[in-house]
PDB file of C-alpha atoms in Angstrom:
ATOM      1  CA  MET A   1     -11.941  -9.729  12.966  1.00  0.00           C
ATOM      2  CA  GLY A   2     -14.409 -11.526  10.663  1.00  0.00           C
ATOM      3  CA  LYS A   3     -14.009 -15.017   9.275  1.00  0.00           C
ATOM      4  CA  VAL A   4     -12.682 -13.833   5.908  1.00  0.00           C
ATOM      5  CA  ASP A   5     -10.136 -11.604   7.674  1.00  0.00           C
ATOM      6  CA  VAL A   6      -8.950 -14.564   9.721  1.00  0.00           C
ATOM      7  CA  ARG A   7      -8.415 -16.611   6.554  1.00  0.00           C
ATOM      8  CA  ALA A   8      -6.494 -13.761   4.910  1.00  0.00           C
ATOM      9  CA  SER A   9      -4.324 -13.460   7.999  1.00  0.00           C
ATOM     10  CA  ASP A  10      -3.707 -17.215   8.132  1.00  0.00           C
ATOM     11  CA  TYR A  11      -2.750 -17.223   4.459  1.00  0.00           C
ATOM     12  CA  LEU A  12       0.026 -14.721   5.163  1.00  0.00           C
ATOM     13  CA  GLU A  13       1.561 -17.107   7.705  1.00  0.00           C
ATOM     14  CA  ASN A  14       3.437 -18.557   4.728  1.00  0.00           C
ATOM     15  CA  GLU A  15       6.772 -16.689   4.666  1.00  0.00           C
ATOM     16  CA  GLU A  16       7.131 -17.066   0.885  1.00  0.00           C
ATOM     17  CA  ILE A  17       3.705 -15.495   0.359  1.00  0.00           C
ATOM     18  CA  PHE A  18       4.416 -12.718   2.875  1.00  0.00           C
ATOM     19  CA  ALA A  19       7.763 -11.875   1.256  1.00  0.00           C
ATOM     20  CA  ASP A  20       6.226 -11.936  -2.231  1.00  0.00           C
ATOM     21  CA  LEU A  21       3.448  -9.598  -1.106  1.00  0.00           C
ATOM     22  CA  VAL A  22       5.965  -7.087   0.271  1.00  0.00           C
ATOM     23  CA  ASN A  23       8.184  -7.304  -2.809  1.00  0.00           C
ATOM     24  CA  GLY A  24       5.227  -6.946  -5.174  1.00  0.00           C
ATOM     25  CA  VAL A  25       3.640  -4.016  -3.364  1.00  0.00           C
ATOM     26  CA  LEU A  26       6.726  -2.041  -2.282  1.00  0.00           C
ATOM     27  CA  TYR A  27       9.474  -3.035  -4.709  1.00  0.00           C
ATOM     28  CA  HIS A  28       7.596  -3.685  -7.979  1.00  0.00           C
ATOM     29  CA  GLY A  29       8.567  -7.356  -7.960  1.00  0.00           C
ATOM     30  CA  GLU A  30      12.265  -6.934  -7.196  1.00  0.00           C
ATOM     31  CA  GLN A  31      13.286  -9.723  -4.806  1.00  0.00           C
ATOM     32  CA  VAL A  32      14.404  -7.484  -1.952  1.00  0.00           C
ATOM     33  CA  VAL A  33      12.806  -9.303   0.990  1.00  0.00           C
ATOM     34  CA  LYS A  34      13.794 -12.964   1.322  1.00  0.00           C
ATOM     35  CA  PRO A  35      11.516 -15.401   3.200  1.00  0.00           C
ATOM     36  CA  GLU A  36      14.444 -16.758   5.218  1.00  0.00           C
ATOM     37  CA  ASP A  37      15.185 -13.249   6.562  1.00  0.00           C
ATOM     38  CA  LEU A  38      11.750 -12.837   8.172  1.00  0.00           C
ATOM     39  CA  ARG A  39      11.126 -13.250  11.883  1.00  0.00           C
ATOM     40  CA  GLU A  40       7.685 -13.443  13.480  1.00  0.00           C
ATOM     41  CA  GLN A  41       6.482 -10.493  15.554  1.00  0.00           C
ATOM     42  CA  ASP A  42       3.463  -9.897  17.762  1.00  0.00           C
ATOM     43  CA  GLY A  43       0.814  -7.944  15.874  1.00  0.00           C
ATOM     44  CA  GLU A  44      -0.931  -6.568  18.974  1.00  0.00           C
ATOM     45  CA  LEU A  45      -0.209  -3.041  20.167  1.00  0.00           C
ATOM     46  CA  LYS A  46      -1.431  -1.444  23.382  1.00  0.00           C
ATOM     47  CA  SER A  47      -1.268   2.102  24.686  1.00  0.00           C
ATOM     48  CA  VAL A  48      -2.267   2.844  28.270  1.00  0.00           C
ATOM     49  CA  SER A  49      -3.086   6.362  29.498  1.00  0.00           C
ATOM     50  CA  GLY A  50      -4.675   6.353  32.948  1.00  0.00           C
ATOM     51  CA  ASN A  51      -7.689   4.061  32.703  1.00  0.00           C
ATOM     52  CA  ASP A  52      -7.842   4.400  28.928  1.00  0.00           C
ATOM     53  CA  VAL A  53      -6.415   1.426  27.028  1.00  0.00           C
ATOM     54  CA  LYS A  54      -6.088   1.585  23.249  1.00  0.00           C
ATOM     55  CA  LYS A  55      -5.500  -1.643  21.357  1.00  0.00           C
ATOM     56  CA  VAL A  56      -4.590  -2.172  17.697  1.00  0.00           C
ATOM     57  CA  ILE A  57      -4.151  -5.578  16.097  1.00  0.00           C
ATOM     58  CA  ARG A  58      -2.310  -5.736  12.790  1.00  0.00           C
ATOM     59  CA  ASP A  59      -3.132  -8.846  10.780  1.00  0.00           C
ATOM     60  CA  LYS A  60       0.426  -9.988  10.195  1.00  0.00           C
ATOM     61  CA  VAL A  61       3.770  -8.595  11.336  1.00  0.00           C
ATOM     62  CA  ARG A  62       7.305  -9.710  10.527  1.00  0.00           C
ATOM     63  CA  LEU A  63      10.747  -8.349  11.416  1.00  0.00           C
ATOM     64  CA  TRP A  64      12.997  -8.100   8.364  1.00  0.00           C
ATOM     65  CA  ASN A  65      16.674  -7.158   8.789  1.00  0.00           C
ATOM     66  CA  GLY A  66      15.914  -4.585  11.475  1.00  0.00           C
ATOM     67  CA  THR A  67      12.692  -3.294   9.916  1.00  0.00           C
ATOM     68  CA  VAL A  68       9.136  -4.068  11.032  1.00  0.00           C
ATOM     69  CA  LEU A  69       6.847  -5.027   8.135  1.00  0.00           C
ATOM     70  CA  ALA A  70       3.184  -4.889   9.132  1.00  0.00           C
ATOM     71  CA  VAL A  71       0.179  -5.861   6.989  1.00  0.00           C
ATOM     72  CA  PHE A  72      -3.405  -4.694   7.421  1.00  0.00           C
ATOM     73  CA  ALA A  73      -5.901  -6.811   5.494  1.00  0.00           C
ATOM     74  CA  VAL A  74      -8.908  -4.494   5.371  1.00  0.00           C
ATOM     75  CA  GLU A  75     -11.579  -5.732   7.776  1.00  0.00           C
ATOM     76  CA  ASN A  76     -14.964  -6.726   6.373  1.00  0.00           C
ATOM     77  CA  GLN A  77     -13.143  -7.425   3.140  1.00  0.00           C
ATOM     78  CA  THR A  78     -15.815  -6.161   0.762  1.00  0.00           C
ATOM     79  CA  LYS A  79     -15.967  -2.737   2.430  1.00  0.00           C
ATOM     80  CA  VAL A  80     -13.657   0.270   2.241  1.00  0.00           C
ATOM     81  CA  ASP A  81     -12.332   1.492   5.598  1.00  0.00           C
ATOM     82  CA  TYR A  82     -12.531   5.265   5.222  1.00  0.00           C
ATOM     83  CA  ARG A  83     -10.486   5.818   8.388  1.00  0.00           C
ATOM     84  CA  MET A  84      -7.619   3.608   7.254  1.00  0.00           C
ATOM     85  CA  VAL A  85      -5.110   6.477   6.965  1.00  0.00           C
ATOM     86  CA  ALA A  86      -5.749   7.500  10.577  1.00  0.00           C
ATOM     87  CA  ARG A  87      -5.747   3.855  11.646  1.00  0.00           C
ATOM     88  CA  ALA A  88      -2.352   3.213  10.063  1.00  0.00           C
ATOM     89  CA  ILE A  89      -0.892   6.400  11.590  1.00  0.00           C
ATOM     90  CA  LEU A  90      -2.119   5.333  15.028  1.00  0.00           C
ATOM     91  CA  ALA A  91      -0.713   1.815  14.652  1.00  0.00           C
ATOM     92  CA  GLU A  92       2.716   3.067  13.601  1.00  0.00           C
ATOM     93  CA  GLY A  93       2.754   5.615  16.425  1.00  0.00           C
ATOM     94  CA  MET A  94       1.893   2.879  18.910  1.00  0.00           C
ATOM     95  CA  ALA A  95       4.606   0.645  17.424  1.00  0.00           C
ATOM     96  CA  TYR A  96       7.227   3.348  18.041  1.00  0.00           C
ATOM     97  CA  GLU A  97       5.840   3.967  21.524  1.00  0.00           C
ATOM     98  CA  LYS A  98       6.238   0.237  22.253  1.00  0.00           C
ATOM     99  CA  GLN A  99       9.884   0.447  21.201  1.00  0.00           C
ATOM    100  CA  TRP A 100      10.386   3.562  23.333  1.00  0.00           C
ATOM    101  CA  LYS A 101       8.993   1.806  26.405  1.00  0.00           C
ATOM    102  CA  LYS A 102      11.478  -1.000  25.874  1.00  0.00           C
ATOM    103  CA  LEU A 103      14.353   1.509  25.641  1.00  0.00           C
ATOM    104  CA  LYS A 104      13.070   3.279  28.742  1.00  0.00           C
ATOM    105  CA  ARG A 105      12.968   0.050  30.758  1.00  0.00           C
ATOM    106  CA  LYS A 106      16.513  -0.722  29.666  1.00  0.00           C
ATOM    107  CA  LEU A 107      17.706   2.750  30.652  1.00  0.00           C
ATOM    108  CA  GLU A 108      15.975   2.547  34.022  1.00  0.00           C
ATOM    109  CA  GLY A 109      17.594  -0.819  34.659  1.00  0.00           C
ATOM    110  CA  GLU A 110      21.023   0.605  33.901  1.00  0.00           C
ATOM    111  CA  ARG A 111      20.269   3.558  36.194  1.00  0.00           C
ATOM    112  CA  ARG A 112      19.378   1.247  39.085  1.00  0.00           C
ATOM    113  CA  GLU A 113      22.565  -0.749  38.575  1.00  0.00           C
ATOM    114  CA  ALA A 114      24.665   2.420  38.420  1.00  0.00           C
ATOM    115  CA  SER A 115      22.930   3.813  41.511  1.00  0.00           C
ATOM    116  CA  GLY A 116      23.801   0.715  43.440  1.00  0.00           C
ATOM    117  CA  ALA A 117      27.428   1.230  42.481  1.00  0.00           C
ATOM    118  CA  GLY A 118      27.316   4.920  43.422  1.00  0.00           C
ATOM    119  CA  LYS A 119      27.560   6.140  39.798  1.00  0.00           C
ATOM    120  CA  GLU A 120      24.051   7.524  39.154  1.00  0.00           C
ATOM    121  CA  LYS A 121      25.088  10.849  37.649  1.00  0.00           C
ATOM    122  CA  ALA A 122      27.522   9.248  35.239  1.00  0.00           C
ATOM    123  CA  ALA A 123      25.036   6.568  34.170  1.00  0.00           C
ATOM    124  CA  VAL A 124      22.113   8.730  33.075  1.00  0.00           C
ATOM    125  CA  MET A 125      22.228  12.375  31.968  1.00  0.00           C
ATOM    126  CA  PRO A 126      19.241  14.649  32.742  1.00  0.00           C
ATOM    127  CA  ASP A 127      18.113  14.788  29.081  1.00  0.00           C
ATOM    128  CA  GLU A 128      18.210  11.007  28.875  1.00  0.00           C
ATOM    129  CA  PHE A 129      16.268  10.687  32.129  1.00  0.00           C
ATOM    130  CA  ILE A 130      13.514  13.002  30.841  1.00  0.00           C
ATOM    131  CA  SER A 131      13.444  11.403  27.363  1.00  0.00           C
ATOM    132  CA  GLY A 132      13.535   7.826  28.570  1.00  0.00           C
ATOM    133  CA  MET A 133      16.179   7.081  25.947  1.00  0.00           C
ATOM    134  CA  ARG A 134      19.732   8.019  25.025  1.00  0.00           C
ATOM    135  CA  LYS A 135      20.663  10.398  22.227  1.00  0.00           C
ATOM    136  CA  GLU A 136      22.227   7.529  20.262  1.00  0.00           C
ATOM    137  CA  ASP A 137      19.214   5.209  20.632  1.00  0.00           C
ATOM    138  CA  LYS A 138      17.289   4.583  17.414  1.00  0.00           C
ATOM    139  CA  PHE A 139      13.900   3.093  16.596  1.00  0.00           C
ATOM    140  CA  ILE A 140      13.356   0.139  14.275  1.00  0.00           C
ATOM    141  CA  PRO A 141      11.582   1.453  11.123  1.00  0.00           C
ATOM    142  CA  VAL A 142       7.931   0.429  10.751  1.00  0.00           C
ATOM    143  CA  ILE A 143       6.424  -0.053   7.280  1.00  0.00           C
ATOM    144  CA  THR A 144       2.689  -0.668   6.985  1.00  0.00           C
ATOM    145  CA  ILE A 145       1.055  -2.277   3.954  1.00  0.00           C
ATOM    146  CA  VAL A 146      -2.722  -2.207   3.452  1.00  0.00           C
ATOM    147  CA  VAL A 147      -4.206  -4.940   1.254  1.00  0.00           C
ATOM    148  CA  TYR A 148      -7.744  -4.341   0.029  1.00  0.00           C
ATOM    149  CA  TYR A 149      -9.612  -7.493  -0.984  1.00  0.00           C
ATOM    150  CA  GLY A 150     -12.995  -5.870  -1.679  1.00  0.00           C
ATOM    151  CA  LYS A 151     -15.062  -7.235  -4.561  1.00  0.00           C
ATOM    152  CA  GLU A 152     -17.911  -4.741  -4.690  1.00  0.00           C
ATOM    153  CA  LYS A 153     -15.866  -1.761  -5.869  1.00  0.00           C
ATOM    154  CA  PRO A 154     -12.311  -0.402  -6.095  1.00  0.00           C
ATOM    155  CA  TRP A 155     -10.878   1.426  -3.096  1.00  0.00           C
ATOM    156  CA  ASP A 156     -12.459   4.887  -3.026  1.00  0.00           C
ATOM    157  CA  GLY A 157     -11.192   6.017   0.374  1.00  0.00           C
ATOM    158  CA  ALA A 158      -8.324   8.351   1.170  1.00  0.00           C
ATOM    159  CA  ARG A 159      -4.830   7.160   0.282  1.00  0.00           C
ATOM    160  CA  GLU A 160      -3.034   9.923   2.178  1.00  0.00           C
ATOM    161  CA  LEU A 161      -3.659  12.179   5.163  1.00  0.00           C
ATOM    162  CA  TYR A 162      -4.114  15.328   3.071  1.00  0.00           C
ATOM    163  CA  GLU A 163      -7.233  13.793   1.493  1.00  0.00           C
ATOM    164  CA  LEU A 164      -8.850  13.504   4.925  1.00  0.00           C
ATOM    165  CA  LEU A 165      -8.252  17.092   5.996  1.00  0.00           C
ATOM    166  CA  ASP A 166     -10.873  19.832   5.653  1.00  0.00           C
ATOM    167  CA  VAL A 167      -8.691  22.659   4.335  1.00  0.00           C
ATOM    168  CA  GLU A 168     -10.604  23.749   1.249  1.00  0.00           C
ATOM    169  CA  GLY A 169      -9.547  27.250   0.282  1.00  0.00           C
ATOM    170  CA  ASP A 170      -6.698  27.322   2.783  1.00  0.00           C
ATOM    171  CA  GLU A 171      -4.432  24.627   1.331  1.00  0.00           C
ATOM    172  CA  GLU A 172      -1.435  26.943   0.817  1.00  0.00           C
ATOM    173  CA  LYS A 173      -1.704  28.311   4.360  1.00  0.00           C
ATOM    174  CA  ILE A 174      -2.155  24.999   6.182  1.00  0.00           C
ATOM    175  CA  LEU A 175      -0.757  21.992   4.290  1.00  0.00           C
ATOM    176  CA  PRO A 176       2.914  23.137   4.215  1.00  0.00           C
ATOM    177  CA  PHE A 177       2.924  22.848   8.012  1.00  0.00           C
ATOM    178  CA  ILE A 178       1.336  19.384   8.190  1.00  0.00           C
ATOM    179  CA  THR A 179       3.386  16.249   7.546  1.00  0.00           C
ATOM    180  CA  ASN A 180       1.538  14.118   5.002  1.00  0.00           C
ATOM    181  CA  TYR A 181       1.133  10.369   5.451  1.00  0.00           C
ATOM    182  CA  ARG A 182       0.655   8.081   2.453  1.00  0.00           C
ATOM    183  CA  LEU A 183      -0.755   4.568   2.612  1.00  0.00           C
ATOM    184  CA  ASN A 184       1.160   1.719   1.031  1.00  0.00           C
ATOM    185  CA  LEU A 185      -2.149   0.496  -0.344  1.00  0.00           C
ATOM    186  CA  PHE A 186      -2.569  -2.464  -2.671  1.00  0.00           C
ATOM    187  CA  ASP A 187      -5.907  -2.703  -4.480  1.00  0.00           C
ATOM    188  CA  TYR A 188      -5.951  -5.338  -7.199  1.00  0.00           C
ATOM    189  CA  HIS A 189      -8.566  -3.286  -9.090  1.00  0.00           C
ATOM    190  CA  ASP A 190      -5.711  -0.917 -10.036  1.00  0.00           C
ATOM    191  CA  TYR A 191      -3.976  -3.615 -12.118  1.00  0.00           C
ATOM    192  CA  ASP A 192      -4.594  -5.700 -15.218  1.00  0.00           C
ATOM    193  CA  ASP A 193      -1.303  -7.567 -14.901  1.00  0.00           C
ATOM    194  CA  PHE A 194       0.222  -9.061 -11.756  1.00  0.00           C
ATOM    195  CA  GLY A 195       3.700  -9.912 -13.004  1.00  0.00           C
ATOM    196  CA  GLN A 196       5.219  -8.178  -9.974  1.00  0.00           C
ATOM    197  CA  PHE A 197       4.304 -11.258  -7.928  1.00  0.00           C
ATOM    198  CA  HIS A 198       6.330 -14.449  -8.273  1.00  0.00           C
ATOM    199  CA  SER A 199       4.388 -16.821  -6.036  1.00  0.00           C
ATOM    200  CA  GLU A 200       0.817 -18.061  -6.353  1.00  0.00           C
ATOM    201  CA  LEU A 201      -0.242 -14.543  -5.317  1.00  0.00           C
ATOM    202  CA  GLN A 202      -0.125 -13.727  -9.031  1.00  0.00           C
ATOM    203  CA  ALA A 203      -2.966 -16.183  -9.679  1.00  0.00           C
ATOM    204  CA  VAL A 204      -4.836 -15.183  -6.509  1.00  0.00           C
ATOM    205  CA  PHE A 205      -5.000 -11.493  -7.404  1.00  0.00           C
ATOM    206  CA  GLU A 206      -5.659 -12.270 -11.057  1.00  0.00           C
ATOM    207  CA  PHE A 207      -8.641 -14.427 -10.083  1.00  0.00           C
ATOM    208  CA  LEU A 208     -10.004 -11.704  -7.812  1.00  0.00           C
ATOM    209  CA  ARG A 209      -9.503  -9.060 -10.498  1.00  0.00           C
ATOM    210  CA  PHE A 210     -11.201 -10.882 -13.350  1.00  0.00           C
ATOM    211  CA  SER A 211     -13.660 -13.267 -11.697  1.00  0.00           C
ATOM    212  CA  GLY A 212     -16.425 -10.745 -12.366  1.00  0.00           C
ATOM    213  CA  GLU A 213     -15.546 -10.622 -16.083  1.00  0.00           C
ATOM    214  CA  LYS A 214     -16.683 -14.103 -17.014  1.00  0.00           C
ATOM    215  CA  GLU A 215     -15.322 -14.422 -20.550  1.00  0.00           C
ATOM    216  CA  LYS A 216     -11.929 -12.920 -19.698  1.00  0.00           C
ATOM    217  CA  MET A 217     -11.612 -15.166 -16.648  1.00  0.00           C
ATOM    218  CA  LYS A 218     -12.622 -18.219 -18.639  1.00  0.00           C
ATOM    219  CA  LYS A 219      -9.869 -17.461 -21.159  1.00  0.00           C
ATOM    220  CA  LYS A 220      -7.269 -17.053 -18.409  1.00  0.00           C
ATOM    221  CA  LEU A 221      -8.303 -20.323 -16.787  1.00  0.00           C
ATOM    222  CA  GLU A 222      -7.940 -22.091 -20.131  1.00  0.00           C
ATOM    223  CA  GLU A 223      -4.530 -20.521 -20.812  1.00  0.00           C
ATOM    224  CA  HIS A 224      -3.137 -21.098 -17.315  1.00  0.00           C
ATOM    225  CA  LYS A 225      -5.106 -24.097 -16.117  1.00  0.00           C
ATOM    226  CA  GLU A 226      -2.072 -25.756 -14.492  1.00  0.00           C
ATOM    227  CA  LYS A 227      -1.307 -22.587 -12.502  1.00  0.00           C
ATOM    228  CA  TYR A 228      -4.820 -22.416 -11.074  1.00  0.00           C
ATOM    229  CA  GLU A 229      -5.086 -26.120 -10.372  1.00  0.00           C
ATOM    230  CA  ALA A 230      -1.771 -25.934  -8.472  1.00  0.00           C
ATOM    231  CA  LEU A 231      -3.048 -23.297  -6.017  1.00  0.00           C
ATOM    232  CA  SER A 232      -2.599 -24.240  -2.359  1.00  0.00           C
ATOM    233  CA  SER A 233      -5.647 -25.317  -0.380  1.00  0.00           C
ATOM    234  CA  GLN A 234      -5.335 -22.125   1.712  1.00  0.00           C
ATOM    235  CA  ALA A 235      -5.466 -19.961  -1.419  1.00  0.00           C
ATOM    236  CA  LYS A 236      -8.497 -21.809  -2.782  1.00  0.00           C
ATOM    237  CA  VAL A 237     -10.421 -21.507   0.466  1.00  0.00           C
ATOM    238  CA  LEU A 238      -9.569 -17.792   0.717  1.00  0.00           C
ATOM    239  CA  LEU A 239     -10.657 -17.169  -2.882  1.00  0.00           C
ATOM    240  CA  SER A 240     -13.897 -19.091  -2.411  1.00  0.00           C
ATOM    241  CA  LYS A 241     -14.774 -16.874   0.573  1.00  0.00           C
ATOM    242  CA  LEU A 242     -13.759 -13.618  -1.079  1.00  0.00           C
ATOM    243  CA  THR A 243     -15.683 -14.418  -4.267  1.00  0.00           C
ATOM    244  CA  ASN A 244     -18.677 -15.786  -2.350  1.00  0.00           C
ATOM    245  CA  VAL A 245     -18.527 -19.365  -3.672  1.00  0.00           C
ATOM    246  CA  LYS A 246     -20.652 -21.295  -1.178  1.00  0.00           C
ATOM    247  CA  VAL A 247     -21.084 -24.724  -2.727  1.00  0.00           C
ATOM    248  CA  ILE A 248     -19.380 -26.643  -5.531  1.00  0.00           C
ATOM    249  CA  PRO A 249     -21.360 -29.526  -7.053  1.00  0.00           C
ATOM    250  CA  GLY A 250     -19.714 -32.858  -6.257  1.00  0.00           C
ATOM    251  CA  VAL A 251     -17.601 -31.417  -3.418  1.00  0.00           C
ATOM    252  CA  ASP A 252     -18.832 -32.102   0.107  1.00  0.00           C
ATOM    253  CA  GLU A 253     -18.642 -29.550   2.918  1.00  0.00           C
ATOM    254  CA  LYS A 254     -15.501 -30.963   4.536  1.00  0.00           C
ATOM    255  CA  GLU A 255     -13.638 -31.136   1.217  1.00  0.00           C
ATOM    256  CA  PHE A 256     -14.724 -27.554   0.517  1.00  0.00           C
ATOM    257  CA  GLU A 257     -13.460 -26.305   3.906  1.00  0.00           C
ATOM    258  CA  ARG A 258     -10.114 -28.063   3.334  1.00  0.00           C
ATOM    259  CA  GLY A 259      -9.719 -26.552  -0.122  1.00  0.00           C
ATOM    260  CA  GLU A 260      -9.880 -29.928  -1.842  1.00  0.00           C
ATOM    261  CA  PHE A 261     -11.501 -28.747  -5.060  1.00  0.00           C
ATOM    262  CA  SER A 262     -10.683 -27.328  -8.473  1.00  0.00           C
ATOM    263  CA  MET A 263     -10.662 -23.549  -8.934  1.00  0.00           C
ATOM    264  CA  CYS A 264     -11.776 -24.087 -12.517  1.00  0.00           C
ATOM    265  CA  LYS A 265     -14.819 -25.943 -11.202  1.00  0.00           C
ATOM    266  CA  ALA A 266     -15.373 -23.219  -8.604  1.00  0.00           C
ATOM    267  CA  PHE A 267     -15.397 -20.618 -11.372  1.00  0.00           C
ATOM    268  CA  GLU A 268     -18.000 -22.585 -13.310  1.00  0.00           C
ATOM    269  CA  ASP A 269     -20.109 -22.599 -10.161  1.00  0.00           C
ATOM    270  CA  MET A 270     -19.653 -18.814  -9.853  1.00  0.00           C
ATOM    271  CA  LYS A 271     -20.927 -18.384 -13.414  1.00  0.00           C
ATOM    272  CA  GLU A 272     -23.941 -20.551 -12.675  1.00  0.00           C
ATOM    273  CA  GLU A 273     -24.585 -18.607  -9.462  1.00  0.00           C
ATOM    274  CA  GLY A 274     -24.475 -15.382 -11.474  1.00  0.00           C
ATOM    275  CA  ARG A 275     -27.056 -16.722 -13.915  1.00  0.00           C
ATOM    276  CA  MET A 276     -29.253 -17.838 -11.023  1.00  0.00           C
ATOM    277  CA  GLU A 277     -29.012 -14.445  -9.364  1.00  0.00           C
ATOM    278  CA  GLY A 278     -30.048 -12.692 -12.564  1.00  0.00           C
ATOM    279  CA  ARG A 279     -33.069 -14.960 -12.996  1.00  0.00           C
ATOM    280  CA  ALA A 280     -34.009 -14.641  -9.308  1.00  0.00           C
ATOM    281  CA  GLU A 281     -33.896 -10.846  -9.541  1.00  0.00           C
ATOM    282  CA  GLU A 282     -36.342 -10.960 -12.457  1.00  0.00           C
ATOM    283  CA  ILE A 283     -38.710 -13.295 -10.577  1.00  0.00           C
ATOM    284  CA  VAL A 284     -38.734 -11.166  -7.409  1.00  0.00           C
ATOM    285  CA  ALA A 285     -39.286  -7.949  -9.378  1.00  0.00           C
ATOM    286  CA  ALA A 286     -42.098  -9.508 -11.396  1.00  0.00           C
ATOM    287  CA  GLY A 287     -43.691 -10.876  -8.223  1.00  0.00           C
ATOM    288  CA  TYR A 288     -43.895  -7.428  -6.653  1.00  0.00           C
ATOM    289  CA  GLU A 289     -45.105  -5.932  -9.929  1.00  0.00           C
ATOM    290  CA  PHE A 290     -48.052  -8.339  -9.944  1.00  0.00           C
ATOM    291  CA  GLY A 291     -48.710  -7.740  -6.243  1.00  0.00           C
ATOM    292  CA  LEU A 292     -47.846 -11.243  -5.076  1.00  0.00           C
ATOM    293  CA  MET A 293     -47.366 -12.035  -1.416  1.00  0.00           C
ATOM    294  CA  GLU A 294     -43.914 -12.950  -0.100  1.00  0.00           C
ATOM    295  CA  LYS A 295     -44.811 -16.636   0.266  1.00  0.00           C
ATOM    296  CA  ASP A 296     -46.020 -16.770  -3.356  1.00  0.00           C
ATOM    297  CA  ILE A 297     -42.780 -15.187  -4.608  1.00  0.00           C
ATOM    298  CA  LEU A 298     -40.794 -17.763  -2.617  1.00  0.00           C
ATOM    299  CA  ILE A 299     -42.835 -20.561  -4.196  1.00  0.00           C
ATOM    300  CA  ARG A 300     -42.139 -19.125  -7.663  1.00  0.00           C
ATOM    301  CA  LEU A 301     -38.425 -18.960  -6.935  1.00  0.00           C
ATOM    302  CA  GLN A 302     -38.384 -22.597  -5.815  1.00  0.00           C
ATOM    303  CA  ASP A 303     -40.406 -23.742  -8.801  1.00  0.00           C
ATOM    304  CA  LYS A 304     -38.732 -21.787 -11.599  1.00  0.00           C
ATOM    305  CA  LEU A 305     -35.136 -22.183 -10.340  1.00  0.00           C
ATOM    306  CA  ASN A 306     -35.593 -25.698  -8.955  1.00  0.00           C
ATOM    307  CA  ILE A 307     -34.032 -24.736  -5.633  1.00  0.00           C
ATOM    308  CA  SER A 308     -34.729 -25.390  -1.944  1.00  0.00           C
ATOM    309  CA  PHE A 309     -36.800 -23.108   0.282  1.00  0.00           C
ATOM    310  CA  ILE A 310     -33.619 -21.917   2.071  1.00  0.00           C
ATOM    311  CA  GLU A 311     -31.986 -20.989  -1.242  1.00  0.00           C
ATOM    312  CA  ALA A 312     -35.188 -19.231  -2.337  1.00  0.00           C
ATOM    313  CA  GLU A 313     -35.159 -17.189   0.890  1.00  0.00           C
ATOM    314  CA  ARG A 314     -31.541 -16.181   0.249  1.00  0.00           C
ATOM    315  CA  PHE A 315     -32.345 -14.908  -3.265  1.00  0.00           C
ATOM    316  CA  PHE A 316     -35.514 -13.212  -2.015  1.00  0.00           C
ATOM    317  CA  GLU A 317     -33.663 -11.279   0.691  1.00  0.00           C
ATOM    318  CA  MET A 318     -30.966 -10.353  -1.821  1.00  0.00           C
ATOM    319  CA  PHE A 319     -33.413  -8.598  -4.180  1.00  0.00           C
ATOM    320  CA  ARG A 320     -36.447  -7.756  -2.022  1.00  0.00           C
ATOM    321  CA  LYS A 321     -35.443  -4.203  -1.072  1.00  0.00           C
ATOM    322  CA  GLN A 322     -34.536  -3.082  -4.585  1.00  0.00           C
ATOM    323  CA  ALA A 323     -37.765  -4.549  -5.952  1.00  0.00           C
ATOM    324  CA  VAL A 324     -40.027  -2.745  -3.470  1.00  0.00           C
TER     325      VAL A 324
END
């Protein structure tokens, strides 16, 4: 799990945020899941078959009134995980297998107790012995939510199992006999309004959605300045990582890591970074056009943008390949 994924996972530790995410994604903003009804669950799942051990780690899991709510924050946040449908199916299957193993251990324990009392046949019927569970035993439902934080592009991967299957020309013969699986996927690119969220998530997703549209974002910051300034430190740090804000003038490194800065100021820095990137791209392209050596292009970047050698190297690497 990368650093950004860890921050996204930590952010969901807040029960109010977790509940608001579930309500916004699954129930269109209706306050169905209450923070006080959530109980922490282990997100790690293991399946052992011989020497083969499969492990799946869901970013955040909570038990809600007898239902498991699991969240996958897409790893490498700016990239689409094209196997996510299969990954979610596997995780849910492993979650049910984990429950079955618990039921099986319970049944075996009862069988041992009954055997000691001379009541083995009455304790466990043959079907129950083979199944590892009783007919009346039930599994706790598992609901998986996938949150896509990518900035580069909207989610363009499969949203259901049918989209991953190679059945072209034979759909009518094959698909009726295959159970489809649909992702509960949230991609903020799909929305222009985030009124379904009632916590600071509304501002978080709004910032992610419009931070690339400078004038629209500027207007929203002006209209809702208090909302953005009131964001928690965890939200500000997460947003700074997801939107690639590295430095804010006047804010030292420790303050930045603790989220002790203004999101309005961070946005201004993003706009300035965008202008710098555009100018750097022109300088690198022109340098290659005139046949300049790498060191000469780096010197030009430093001189024309008034930046350090390290910053010049960063811009050079960003645009070198497309300029060649």
